[in-house]
CSV table of C-alpha atoms in Angstrom, one decimal:
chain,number,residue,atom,x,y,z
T,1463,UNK,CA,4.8,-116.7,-23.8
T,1464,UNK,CA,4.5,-113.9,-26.4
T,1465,UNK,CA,1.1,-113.1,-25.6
T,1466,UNK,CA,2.1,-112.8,-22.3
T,1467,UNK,CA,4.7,-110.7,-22.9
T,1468,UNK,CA,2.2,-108.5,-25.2
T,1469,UNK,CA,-0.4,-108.1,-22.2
T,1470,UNK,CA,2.9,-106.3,-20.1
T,1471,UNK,CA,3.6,-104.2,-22.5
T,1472,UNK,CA,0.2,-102.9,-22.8
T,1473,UNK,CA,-0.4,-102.9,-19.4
T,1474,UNK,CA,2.8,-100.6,-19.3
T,1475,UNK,CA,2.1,-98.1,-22.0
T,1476,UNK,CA,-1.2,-97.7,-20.5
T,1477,UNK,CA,0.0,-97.0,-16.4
T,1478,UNK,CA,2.0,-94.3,-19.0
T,1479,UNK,CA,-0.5,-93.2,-20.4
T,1480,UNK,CA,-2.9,-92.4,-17.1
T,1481,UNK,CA,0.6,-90.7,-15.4
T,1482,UNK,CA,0.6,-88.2,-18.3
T,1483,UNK,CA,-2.7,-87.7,-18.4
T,1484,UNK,CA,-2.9,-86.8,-14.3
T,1485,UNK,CA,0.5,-85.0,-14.6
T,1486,UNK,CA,-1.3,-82.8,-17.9
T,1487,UNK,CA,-4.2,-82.0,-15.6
T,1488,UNK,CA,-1.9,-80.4,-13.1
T,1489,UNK,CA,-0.3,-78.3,-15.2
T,1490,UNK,CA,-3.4,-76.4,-15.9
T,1491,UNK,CA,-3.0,-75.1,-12.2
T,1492,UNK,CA,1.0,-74.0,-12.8
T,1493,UNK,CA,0.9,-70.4,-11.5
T,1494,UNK,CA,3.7,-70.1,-14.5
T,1495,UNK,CA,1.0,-70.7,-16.6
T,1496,UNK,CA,-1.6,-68.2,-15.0
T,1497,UNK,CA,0.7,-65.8,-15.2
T,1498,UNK,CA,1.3,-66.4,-19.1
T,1499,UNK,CA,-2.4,-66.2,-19.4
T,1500,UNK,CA,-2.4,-62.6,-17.4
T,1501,UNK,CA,0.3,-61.2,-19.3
T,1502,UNK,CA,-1.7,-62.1,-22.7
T,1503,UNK,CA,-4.5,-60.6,-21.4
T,1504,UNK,CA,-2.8,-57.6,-20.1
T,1505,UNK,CA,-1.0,-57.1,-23.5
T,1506,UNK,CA,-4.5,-56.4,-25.3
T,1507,UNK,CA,-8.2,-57.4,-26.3
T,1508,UNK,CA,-7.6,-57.9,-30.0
T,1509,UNK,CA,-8.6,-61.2,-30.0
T,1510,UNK,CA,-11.0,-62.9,-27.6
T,1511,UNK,CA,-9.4,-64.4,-24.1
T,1512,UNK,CA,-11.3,-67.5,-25.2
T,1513,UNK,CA,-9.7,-67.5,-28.9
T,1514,UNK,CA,-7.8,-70.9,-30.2
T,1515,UNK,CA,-5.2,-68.6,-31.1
T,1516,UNK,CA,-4.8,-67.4,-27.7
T,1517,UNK,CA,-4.4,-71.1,-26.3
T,1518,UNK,CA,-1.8,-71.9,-29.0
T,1519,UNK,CA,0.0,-68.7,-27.8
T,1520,UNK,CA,-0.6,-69.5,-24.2
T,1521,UNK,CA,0.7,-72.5,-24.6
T,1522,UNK,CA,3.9,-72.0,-26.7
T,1523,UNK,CA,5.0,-69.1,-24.4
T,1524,UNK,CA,4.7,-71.5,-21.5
T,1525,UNK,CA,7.2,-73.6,-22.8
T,1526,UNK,CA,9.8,-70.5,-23.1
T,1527,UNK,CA,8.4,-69.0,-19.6
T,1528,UNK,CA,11.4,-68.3,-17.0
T,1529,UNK,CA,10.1,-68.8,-13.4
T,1530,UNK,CA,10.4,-65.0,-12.8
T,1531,UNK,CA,7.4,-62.7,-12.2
T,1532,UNK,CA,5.3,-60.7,-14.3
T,1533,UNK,CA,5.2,-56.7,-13.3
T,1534,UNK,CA,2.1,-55.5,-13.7
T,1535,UNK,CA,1.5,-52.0,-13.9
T,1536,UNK,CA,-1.6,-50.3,-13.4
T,1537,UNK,CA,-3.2,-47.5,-15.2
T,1538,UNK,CA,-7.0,-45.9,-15.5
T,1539,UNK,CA,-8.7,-43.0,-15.7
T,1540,UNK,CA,-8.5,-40.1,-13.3
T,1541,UNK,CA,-11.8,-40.4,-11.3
T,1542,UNK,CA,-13.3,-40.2,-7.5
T,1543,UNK,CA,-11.5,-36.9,-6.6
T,1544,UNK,CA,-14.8,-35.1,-5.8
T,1545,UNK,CA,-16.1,-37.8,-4.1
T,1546,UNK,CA,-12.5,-37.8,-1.6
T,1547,UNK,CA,-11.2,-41.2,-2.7
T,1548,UNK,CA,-7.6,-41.6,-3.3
T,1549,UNK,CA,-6.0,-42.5,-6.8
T,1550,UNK,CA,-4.1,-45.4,-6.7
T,1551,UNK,CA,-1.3,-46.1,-8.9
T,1552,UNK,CA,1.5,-48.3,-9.2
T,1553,UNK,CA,2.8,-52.2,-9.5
T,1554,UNK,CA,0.0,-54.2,-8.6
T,1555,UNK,CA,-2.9,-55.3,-10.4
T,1556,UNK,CA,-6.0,-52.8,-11.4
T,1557,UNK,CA,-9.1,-53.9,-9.5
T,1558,UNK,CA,-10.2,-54.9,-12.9
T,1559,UNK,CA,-8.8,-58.0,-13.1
T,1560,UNK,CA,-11.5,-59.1,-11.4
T,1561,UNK,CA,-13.2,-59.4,-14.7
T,1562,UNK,CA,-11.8,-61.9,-16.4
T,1563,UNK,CA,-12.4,-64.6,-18.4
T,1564,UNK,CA,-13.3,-67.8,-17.3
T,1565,UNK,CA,-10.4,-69.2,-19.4
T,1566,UNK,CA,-7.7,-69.2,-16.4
T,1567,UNK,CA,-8.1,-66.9,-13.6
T,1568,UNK,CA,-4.6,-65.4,-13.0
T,1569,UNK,CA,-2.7,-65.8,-8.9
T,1570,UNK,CA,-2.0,-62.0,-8.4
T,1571,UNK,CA,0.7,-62.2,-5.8
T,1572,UNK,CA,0.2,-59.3,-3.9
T,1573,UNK,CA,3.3,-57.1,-2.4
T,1574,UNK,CA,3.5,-57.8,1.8
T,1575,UNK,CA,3.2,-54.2,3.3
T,1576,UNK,CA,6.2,-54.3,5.3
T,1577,UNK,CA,8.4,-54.7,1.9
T,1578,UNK,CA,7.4,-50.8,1.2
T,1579,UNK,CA,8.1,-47.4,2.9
T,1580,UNK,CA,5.8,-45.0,3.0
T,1581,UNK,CA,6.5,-41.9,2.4
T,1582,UNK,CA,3.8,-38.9,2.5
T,1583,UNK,CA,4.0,-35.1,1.0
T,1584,UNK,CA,1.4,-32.5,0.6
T,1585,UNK,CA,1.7,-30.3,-2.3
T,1586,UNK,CA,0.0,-27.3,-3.0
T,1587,UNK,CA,0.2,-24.1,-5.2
T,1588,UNK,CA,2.8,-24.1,-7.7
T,1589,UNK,CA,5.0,-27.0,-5.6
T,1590,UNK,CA,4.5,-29.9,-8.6
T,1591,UNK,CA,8.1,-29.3,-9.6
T,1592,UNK,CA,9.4,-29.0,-6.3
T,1593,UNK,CA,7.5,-32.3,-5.0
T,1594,UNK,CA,8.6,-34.5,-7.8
T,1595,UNK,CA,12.2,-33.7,-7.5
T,1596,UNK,CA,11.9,-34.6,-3.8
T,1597,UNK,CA,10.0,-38.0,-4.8
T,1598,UNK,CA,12.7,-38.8,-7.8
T,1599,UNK,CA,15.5,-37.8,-5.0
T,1600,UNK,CA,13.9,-40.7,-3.1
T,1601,UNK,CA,14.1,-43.4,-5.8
T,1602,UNK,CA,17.4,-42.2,-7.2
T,1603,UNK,CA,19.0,-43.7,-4.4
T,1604,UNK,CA,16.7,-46.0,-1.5
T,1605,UNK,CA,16.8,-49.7,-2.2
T,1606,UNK,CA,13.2,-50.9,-1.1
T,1607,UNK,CA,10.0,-50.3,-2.8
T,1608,UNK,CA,8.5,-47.2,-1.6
T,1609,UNK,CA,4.7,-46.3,-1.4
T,1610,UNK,CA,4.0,-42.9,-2.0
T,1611,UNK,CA,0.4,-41.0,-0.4
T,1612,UNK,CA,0.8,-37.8,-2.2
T,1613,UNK,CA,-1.8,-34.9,-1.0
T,1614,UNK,CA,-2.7,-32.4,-3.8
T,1615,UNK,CA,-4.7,-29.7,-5.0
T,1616,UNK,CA,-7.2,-31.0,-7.4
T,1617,UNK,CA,-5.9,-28.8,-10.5
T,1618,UNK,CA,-2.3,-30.4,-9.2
T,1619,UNK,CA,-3.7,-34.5,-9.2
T,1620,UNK,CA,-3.9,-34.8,-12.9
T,1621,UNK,CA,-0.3,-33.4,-13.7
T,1622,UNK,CA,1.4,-35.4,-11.1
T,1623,UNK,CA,-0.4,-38.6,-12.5
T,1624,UNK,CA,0.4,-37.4,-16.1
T,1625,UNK,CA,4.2,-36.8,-15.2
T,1626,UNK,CA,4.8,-39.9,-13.0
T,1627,UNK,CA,3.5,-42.3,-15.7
T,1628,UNK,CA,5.6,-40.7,-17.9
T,1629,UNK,CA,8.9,-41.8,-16.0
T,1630,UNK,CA,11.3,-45.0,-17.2
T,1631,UNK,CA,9.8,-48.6,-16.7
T,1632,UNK,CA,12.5,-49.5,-14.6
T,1633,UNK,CA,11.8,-46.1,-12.5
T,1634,UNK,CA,8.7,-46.9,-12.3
T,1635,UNK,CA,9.0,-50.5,-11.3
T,1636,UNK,CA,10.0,-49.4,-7.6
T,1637,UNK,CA,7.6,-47.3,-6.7
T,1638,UNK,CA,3.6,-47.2,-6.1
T,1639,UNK,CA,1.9,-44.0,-5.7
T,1640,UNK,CA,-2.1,-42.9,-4.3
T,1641,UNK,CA,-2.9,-39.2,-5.0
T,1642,UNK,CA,-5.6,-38.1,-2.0
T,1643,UNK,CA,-7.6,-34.6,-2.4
T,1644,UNK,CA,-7.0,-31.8,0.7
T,1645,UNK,CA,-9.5,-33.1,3.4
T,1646,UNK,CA,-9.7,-32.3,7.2
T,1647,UNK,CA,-11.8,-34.2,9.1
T,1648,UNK,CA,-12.3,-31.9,12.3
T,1649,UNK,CA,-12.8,-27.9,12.2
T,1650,UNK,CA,-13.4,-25.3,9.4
T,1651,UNK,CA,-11.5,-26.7,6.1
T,1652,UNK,CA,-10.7,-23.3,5.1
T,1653,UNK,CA,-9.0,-22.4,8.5
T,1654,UNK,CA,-6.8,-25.3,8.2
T,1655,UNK,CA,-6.1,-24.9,5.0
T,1656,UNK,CA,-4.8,-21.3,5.4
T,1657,UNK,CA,-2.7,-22.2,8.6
T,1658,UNK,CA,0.8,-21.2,7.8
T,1659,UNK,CA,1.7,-22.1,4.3
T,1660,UNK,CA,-0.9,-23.5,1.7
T,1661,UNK,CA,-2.7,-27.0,2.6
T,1662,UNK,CA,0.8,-27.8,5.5
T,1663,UNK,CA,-1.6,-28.2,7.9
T,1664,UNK,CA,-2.7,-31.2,6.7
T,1665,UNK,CA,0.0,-33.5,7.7
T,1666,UNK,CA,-1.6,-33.1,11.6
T,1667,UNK,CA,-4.3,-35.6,10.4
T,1668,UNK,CA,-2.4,-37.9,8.3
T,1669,UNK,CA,-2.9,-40.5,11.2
T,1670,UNK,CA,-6.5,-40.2,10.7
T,1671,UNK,CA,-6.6,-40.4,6.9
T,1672,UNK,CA,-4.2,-43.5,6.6
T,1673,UNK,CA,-5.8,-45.9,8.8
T,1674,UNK,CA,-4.2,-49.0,6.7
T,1675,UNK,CA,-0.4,-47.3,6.7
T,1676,UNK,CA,1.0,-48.6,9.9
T,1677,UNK,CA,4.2,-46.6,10.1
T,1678,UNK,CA,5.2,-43.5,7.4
T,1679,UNK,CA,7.7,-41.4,6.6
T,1680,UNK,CA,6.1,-37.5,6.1
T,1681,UNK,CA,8.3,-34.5,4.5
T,1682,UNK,CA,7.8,-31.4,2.9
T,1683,UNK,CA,8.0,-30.5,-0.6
T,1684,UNK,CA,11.7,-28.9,-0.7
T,1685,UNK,CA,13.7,-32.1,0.9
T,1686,UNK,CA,15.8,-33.7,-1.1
T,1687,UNK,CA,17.3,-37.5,-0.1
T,1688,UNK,CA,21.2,-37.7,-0.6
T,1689,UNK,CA,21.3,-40.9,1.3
T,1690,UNK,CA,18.5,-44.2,0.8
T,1691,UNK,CA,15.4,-43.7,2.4
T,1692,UNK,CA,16.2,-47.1,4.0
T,1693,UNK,CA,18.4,-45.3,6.3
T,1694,UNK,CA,16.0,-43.3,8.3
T,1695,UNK,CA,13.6,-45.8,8.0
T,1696,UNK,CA,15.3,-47.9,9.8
T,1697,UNK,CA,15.2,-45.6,12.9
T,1698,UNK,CA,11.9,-47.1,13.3
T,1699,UNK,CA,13.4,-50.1,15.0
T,1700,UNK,CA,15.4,-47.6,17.5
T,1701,UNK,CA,11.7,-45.8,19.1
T,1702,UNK,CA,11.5,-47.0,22.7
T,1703,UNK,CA,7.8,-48.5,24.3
T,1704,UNK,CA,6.6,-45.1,24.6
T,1705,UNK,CA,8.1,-42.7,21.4
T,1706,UNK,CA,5.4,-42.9,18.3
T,1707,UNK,CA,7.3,-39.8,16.0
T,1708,UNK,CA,10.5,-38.9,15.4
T,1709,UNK,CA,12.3,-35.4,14.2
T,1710,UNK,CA,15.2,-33.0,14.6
T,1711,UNK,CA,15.7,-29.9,16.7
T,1712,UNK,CA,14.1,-26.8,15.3
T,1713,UNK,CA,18.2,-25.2,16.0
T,1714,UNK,CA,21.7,-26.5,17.4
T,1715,UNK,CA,22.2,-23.1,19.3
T,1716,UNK,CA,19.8,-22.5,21.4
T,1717,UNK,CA,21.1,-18.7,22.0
T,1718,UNK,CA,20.2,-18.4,18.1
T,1719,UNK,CA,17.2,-20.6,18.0
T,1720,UNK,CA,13.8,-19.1,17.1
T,1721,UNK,CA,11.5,-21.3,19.5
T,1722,UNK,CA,13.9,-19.9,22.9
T,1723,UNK,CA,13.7,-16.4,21.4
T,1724,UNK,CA,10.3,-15.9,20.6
T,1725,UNK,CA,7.9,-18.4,20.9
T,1726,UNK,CA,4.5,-17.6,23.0
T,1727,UNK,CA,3.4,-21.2,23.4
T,1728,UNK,CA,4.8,-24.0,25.1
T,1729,UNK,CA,7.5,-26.1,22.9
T,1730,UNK,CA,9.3,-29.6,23.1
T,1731,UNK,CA,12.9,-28.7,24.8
T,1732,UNK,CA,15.5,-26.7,24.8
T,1733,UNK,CA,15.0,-25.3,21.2
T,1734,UNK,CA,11.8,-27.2,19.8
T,1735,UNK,CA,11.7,-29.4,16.9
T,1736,UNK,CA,11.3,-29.1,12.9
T,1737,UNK,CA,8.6,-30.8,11.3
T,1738,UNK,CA,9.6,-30.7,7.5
T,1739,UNK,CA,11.0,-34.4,8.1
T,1740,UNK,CA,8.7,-36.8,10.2
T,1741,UNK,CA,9.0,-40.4,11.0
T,1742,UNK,CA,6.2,-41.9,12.6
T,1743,UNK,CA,4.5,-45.2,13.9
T,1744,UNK,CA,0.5,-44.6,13.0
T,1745,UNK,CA,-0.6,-47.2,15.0
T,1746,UNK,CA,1.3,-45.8,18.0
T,1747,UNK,CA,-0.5,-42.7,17.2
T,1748,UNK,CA,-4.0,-43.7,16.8
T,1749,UNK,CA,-3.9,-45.4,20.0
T,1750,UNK,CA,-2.3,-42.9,22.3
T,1751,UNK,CA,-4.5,-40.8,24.7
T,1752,UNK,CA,-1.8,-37.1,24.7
T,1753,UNK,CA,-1.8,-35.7,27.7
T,1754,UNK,CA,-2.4,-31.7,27.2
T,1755,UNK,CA,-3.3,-28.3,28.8
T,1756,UNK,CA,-6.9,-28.3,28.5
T,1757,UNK,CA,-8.5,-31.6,30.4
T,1758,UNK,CA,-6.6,-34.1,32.5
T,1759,UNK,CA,-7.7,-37.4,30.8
T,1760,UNK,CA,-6.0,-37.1,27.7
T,1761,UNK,CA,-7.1,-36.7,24.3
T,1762,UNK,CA,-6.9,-39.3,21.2
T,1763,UNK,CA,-5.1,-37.2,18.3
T,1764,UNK,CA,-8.2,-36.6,16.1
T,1765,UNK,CA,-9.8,-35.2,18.9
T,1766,UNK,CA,-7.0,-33.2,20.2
T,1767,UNK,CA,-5.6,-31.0,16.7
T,1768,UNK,CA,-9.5,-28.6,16.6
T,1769,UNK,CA,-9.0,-27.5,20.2
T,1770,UNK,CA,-5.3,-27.4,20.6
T,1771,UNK,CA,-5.5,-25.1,17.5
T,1772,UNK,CA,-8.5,-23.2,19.2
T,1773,UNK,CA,-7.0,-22.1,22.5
T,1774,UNK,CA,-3.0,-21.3,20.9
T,1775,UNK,CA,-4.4,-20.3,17.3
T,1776,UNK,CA,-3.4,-16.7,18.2
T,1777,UNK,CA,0.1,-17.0,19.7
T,1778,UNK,CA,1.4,-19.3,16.8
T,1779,UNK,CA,3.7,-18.4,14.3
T,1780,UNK,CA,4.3,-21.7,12.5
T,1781,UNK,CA,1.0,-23.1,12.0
T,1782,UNK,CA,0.8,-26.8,12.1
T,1783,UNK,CA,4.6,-26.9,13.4
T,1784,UNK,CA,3.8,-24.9,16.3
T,1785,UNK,CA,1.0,-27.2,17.7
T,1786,UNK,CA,3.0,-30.2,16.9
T,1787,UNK,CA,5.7,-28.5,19.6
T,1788,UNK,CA,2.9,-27.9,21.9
T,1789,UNK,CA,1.6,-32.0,21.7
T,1790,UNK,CA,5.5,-33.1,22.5
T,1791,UNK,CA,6.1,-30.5,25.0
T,1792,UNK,CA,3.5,-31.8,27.1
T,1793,UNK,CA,4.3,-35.8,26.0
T,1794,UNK,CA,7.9,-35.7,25.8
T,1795,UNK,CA,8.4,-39.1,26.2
T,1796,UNK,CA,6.3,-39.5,22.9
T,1797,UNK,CA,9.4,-38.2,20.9
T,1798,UNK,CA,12.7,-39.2,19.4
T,1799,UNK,CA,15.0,-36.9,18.3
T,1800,UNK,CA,17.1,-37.9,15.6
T,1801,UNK,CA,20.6,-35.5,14.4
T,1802,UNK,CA,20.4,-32.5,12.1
T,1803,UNK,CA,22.0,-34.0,9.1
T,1804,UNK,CA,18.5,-36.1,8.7
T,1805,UNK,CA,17.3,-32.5,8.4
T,1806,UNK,CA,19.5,-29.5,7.2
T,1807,UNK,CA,18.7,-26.5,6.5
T,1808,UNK,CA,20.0,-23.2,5.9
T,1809,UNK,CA,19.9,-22.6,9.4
T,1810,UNK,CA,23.1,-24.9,10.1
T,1811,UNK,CA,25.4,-22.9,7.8
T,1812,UNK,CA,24.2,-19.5,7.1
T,1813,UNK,CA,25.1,-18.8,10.6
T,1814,UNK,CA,28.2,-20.9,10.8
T,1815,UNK,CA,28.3,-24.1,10.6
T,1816,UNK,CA,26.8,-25.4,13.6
T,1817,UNK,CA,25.3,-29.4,12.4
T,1818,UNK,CA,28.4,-31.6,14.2
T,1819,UNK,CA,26.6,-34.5,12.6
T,1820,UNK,CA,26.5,-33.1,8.7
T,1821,UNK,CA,30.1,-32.6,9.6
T,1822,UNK,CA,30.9,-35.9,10.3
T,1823,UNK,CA,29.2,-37.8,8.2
T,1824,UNK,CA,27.7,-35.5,5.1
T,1825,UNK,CA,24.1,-34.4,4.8
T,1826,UNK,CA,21.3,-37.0,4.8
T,1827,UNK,CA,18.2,-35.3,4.2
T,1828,UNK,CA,18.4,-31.6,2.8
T,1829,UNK,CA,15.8,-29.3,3.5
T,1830,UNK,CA,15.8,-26.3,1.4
T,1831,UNK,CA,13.6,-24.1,3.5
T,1832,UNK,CA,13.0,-20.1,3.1
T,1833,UNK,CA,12.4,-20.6,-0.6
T,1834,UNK,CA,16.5,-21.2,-1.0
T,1835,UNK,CA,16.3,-23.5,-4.5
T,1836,UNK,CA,14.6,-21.0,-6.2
T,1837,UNK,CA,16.5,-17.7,-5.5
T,1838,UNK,CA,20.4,-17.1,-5.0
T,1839,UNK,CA,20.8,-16.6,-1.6
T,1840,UNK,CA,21.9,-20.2,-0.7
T,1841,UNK,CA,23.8,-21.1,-4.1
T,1842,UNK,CA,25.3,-24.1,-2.3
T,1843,UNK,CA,21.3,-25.6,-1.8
T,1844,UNK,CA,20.7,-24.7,-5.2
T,1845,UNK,CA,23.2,-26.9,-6.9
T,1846,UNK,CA,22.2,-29.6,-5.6
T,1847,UNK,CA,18.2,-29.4,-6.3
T,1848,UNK,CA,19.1,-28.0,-10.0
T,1849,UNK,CA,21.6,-30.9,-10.6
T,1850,UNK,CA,18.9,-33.7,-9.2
T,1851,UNK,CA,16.3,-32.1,-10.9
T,1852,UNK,CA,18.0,-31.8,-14.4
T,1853,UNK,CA,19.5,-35.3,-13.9
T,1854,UNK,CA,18.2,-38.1,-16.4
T,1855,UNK,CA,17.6,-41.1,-14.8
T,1856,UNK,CA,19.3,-43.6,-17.3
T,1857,UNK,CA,22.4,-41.4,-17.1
T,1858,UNK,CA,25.4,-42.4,-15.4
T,1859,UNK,CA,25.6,-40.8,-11.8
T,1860,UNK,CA,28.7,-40.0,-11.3
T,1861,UNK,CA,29.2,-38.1,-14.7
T,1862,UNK,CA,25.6,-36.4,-14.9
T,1863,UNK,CA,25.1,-35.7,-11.0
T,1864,UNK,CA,28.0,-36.1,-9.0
T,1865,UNK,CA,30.3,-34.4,-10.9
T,1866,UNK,CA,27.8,-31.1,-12.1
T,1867,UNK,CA,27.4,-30.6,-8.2
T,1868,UNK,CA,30.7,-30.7,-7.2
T,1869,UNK,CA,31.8,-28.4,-10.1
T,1870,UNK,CA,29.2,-25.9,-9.9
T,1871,UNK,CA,30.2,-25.9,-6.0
T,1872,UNK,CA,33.2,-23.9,-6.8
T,1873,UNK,CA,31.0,-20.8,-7.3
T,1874,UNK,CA,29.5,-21.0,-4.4
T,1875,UNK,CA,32.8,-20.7,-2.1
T,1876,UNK,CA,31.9,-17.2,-1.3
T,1877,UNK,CA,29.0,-17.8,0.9
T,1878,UNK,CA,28.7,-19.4,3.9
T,1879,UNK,CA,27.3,-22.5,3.2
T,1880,UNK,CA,29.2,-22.9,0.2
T,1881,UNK,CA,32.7,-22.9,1.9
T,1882,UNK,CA,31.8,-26.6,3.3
T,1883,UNK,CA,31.6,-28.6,0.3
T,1884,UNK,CA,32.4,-31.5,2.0
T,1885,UNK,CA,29.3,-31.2,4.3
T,1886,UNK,CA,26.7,-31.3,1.2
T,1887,UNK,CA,29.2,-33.8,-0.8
T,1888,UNK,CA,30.3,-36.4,1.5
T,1889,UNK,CA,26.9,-38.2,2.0
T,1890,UNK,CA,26.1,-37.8,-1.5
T,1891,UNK,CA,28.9,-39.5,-2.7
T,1892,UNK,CA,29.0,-42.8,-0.6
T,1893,UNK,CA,25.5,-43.4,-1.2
T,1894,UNK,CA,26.3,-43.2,-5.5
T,1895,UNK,CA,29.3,-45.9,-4.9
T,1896,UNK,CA,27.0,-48.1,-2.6
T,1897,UNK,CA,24.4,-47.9,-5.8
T,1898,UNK,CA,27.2,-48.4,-7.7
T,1899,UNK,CA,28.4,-51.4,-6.2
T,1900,UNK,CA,24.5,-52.7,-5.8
T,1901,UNK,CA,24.2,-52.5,-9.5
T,1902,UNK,CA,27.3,-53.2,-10.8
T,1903,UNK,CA,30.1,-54.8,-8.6
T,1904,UNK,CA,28.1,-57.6,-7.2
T,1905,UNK,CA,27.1,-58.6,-10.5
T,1906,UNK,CA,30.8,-59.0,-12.5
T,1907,UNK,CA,31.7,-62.5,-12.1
T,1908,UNK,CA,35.4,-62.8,-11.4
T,1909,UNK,CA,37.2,-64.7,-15.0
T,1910,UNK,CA,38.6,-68.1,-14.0
């Protein structure tokens, strides 16, 4: 009876024994460990990814692992400008991870598309400044990810990538960023170039350049977000069937509105549109055949901008503005309008103020055209960009933003804009509580 109690016992211990020994063998597949192993190899090369020490660390630092994610952040040197590739920065893994030991090989769980807005700027001359308050305007407040495609100068790629690495981790953590030379891909380079202001023209081929961004949110250099870019980016779920791009009229009053004044070219409406803020559906775009003035099957947009520009290039005042007016005039249906507070300027106060919606509801999007943050013309637009600009980003909002614009509003009562705090304030201020209640509120558990 003993003996046969013995053989049980061992028969038990060893159906153990093979169950721990299958279960261990899985474990060397835990994605909680792969990422352990890529976070040791990402921390340094002083000892050899095959080391015993490394296993012994790999191993201990699995036990204390939490299930959340590793960031990753990316950094290497500043190459492929001449040869017109983009620089890609941001929170996925560095294309050299593809080297790496043999070891573990680490799951990289790449970031779905759709999770990020894309936002594009084109910056030339001495706009570095200027650009990066707009882009820190855009993380202070939005709640998704946002991908940034940032068009420079090559004297200007280096600083930007110097000056965005340089921002808080947990600045950084939200955002990705590719910095592409100045190309145009149809027609003399230093024509476009030269079309209105430095390098605007080349938002027009966008569409062309960003063949994997499906939709993307363009602006210029002097807009500043007092609202999330989640907000507008949303419109993209209002476009009908047939609308690919969305902006604001160029004016409210058409009486006082340049494009019924003076224009010598055809334009979209009553008072054409501004391009310093546009919302658009690539994919839309890069399949649409425009209808236009010159042949009657339509033209795809790469192979519309060279002409179009040809036949109006002496009757625009604009530039690139002016032949986007032209496209929409003749494919209205192409278009949505959105309301002036997604894109006020000067224009809607230094005249009276004339933006019903920025009345209503506050400022959105502020669009400091006519060179109005850098002189003192329009002290009220001012404020604001010194205040965001200035504004540390671990600082509290309220005390270090909020507060410094609505002070330094009370020298600005004596101008026209300036008399309507409320307009540039309103907006401003809800979207700081709604941060503050994202960051804070929801997380205080109530005492029992």
């Amino acid at each position: 009876m003993r003996i046969h109690c013995k053989v049980v016992v061992i028969a038990v211990c060893f159906g153990v024994f093979l169950l721990l020994y299958f279960l261990g063998g899985n474990a060397a597949d835990d994605p909680l460990l792969k990422e352990v192993v890529e976070q040791e190899e990402e921390e340094g090369s002083k000892s050899s990814p095959s080391s015993p020490e490394l296993r012994r660390d790999v191993a201990a630092k699995f036990v204390r692992k939490s299930s959340a994610g590793v960031g990753v952040r990316a950094v290497e040197p500043l190459k492929g400008r001449k040869e017109g590739k983009a620089i890609n920065r941001g929170a996925s893994v560095n294309a050299k991870s593809k080297l790496r030991s043999n070891v573990a090989r680490p799951v990289i769980k790449r970031t779905r598309a759709e999770e990020f807005m894309h936002l594009a700027v084109v910056a030339c001359g001495n706009r570095l400044d200027e650009t990066l308050t707009m882009v820190k305007s855009a993380l202070l407040f939005s709640l998704k990810k946002i991908k940034f495609h940032i068009f420079a100068e090559d004297p200007l790629a280096p600083q930007f990538e110097e000056r965005l690495n340089h921002w808080p981790r947990p600045v950084s953590a939200k955002f990705q960023y590719s910095i592409y030379p100045i190309t145009f891909s149809v027609g003399n380079a230093d024509e476009w170039k030269k079309l209105f202001k430095p390098c605007a023209a080349q938002r027009l081929f966008l569409p062309v350049i960003l063949k994997d961004v499906d939709s993307l949110l363009y602006v210029d250099t002097d807009v500043l977000f007092l609202r999330p870019m989640d907000d507008i980016w949303s419109l993209l779920k209002s476009f009908n069937s047939t609308q690919l791009a969305a902006m604001a009229p160029e004016h409210e009053v058409p009486k006082i509105g340049w494009y019924s004044r003076f224009a010598r070219h055809p334009f979209y409406g009553v008072t054409g549109v501004n391009s310093g803020v546009m919302l658009m559906n690539l994919t839309r775009i890069r399949s649409k055949l425009f209808k236009n003035s010159m042949i009657s099957s339509g033209l795809s947009w790469e192979d519309l901008l060279h002409p179009l520009y040809q036949k109006y290039k002496n009757h625009i005042t604009w530039g690139d503005q002016d032949l986007l007016n032209i496209i929409f005039h003749y494919n209205p249906e192409c278009l949505f309008i959105f309301p002036c507070q997604w894109n006020y300027r000067p224009d809607h106060c230094m005249y009276g103020s004339n933006c019903k919606g920025a009345e209503e509801e506050g400022v959105s999007i502020l669009h400091g055209n006519r060179g109005v943050y850098h002189d003192d013309k329009q002290p009220a637009f001012k404020v604001v960009y010194d205040a965001i600009r200035d504004f540390p980003f671990e600082d509290n909002m309220f005390q270090s933003l909020f507060y410094p614009i609505q002070t330094k509003f009370l020298d600005t009562v004596n101008t026209l804009c300036g008399r309507i705090p409320q307009v540039f304030l309103k907006q401003i201020e809800k979207t700081m509580k709604k941060v503050f209640e994202e960051k804070v509120v929801r997380h205080v558990r109530p005492h029992k």
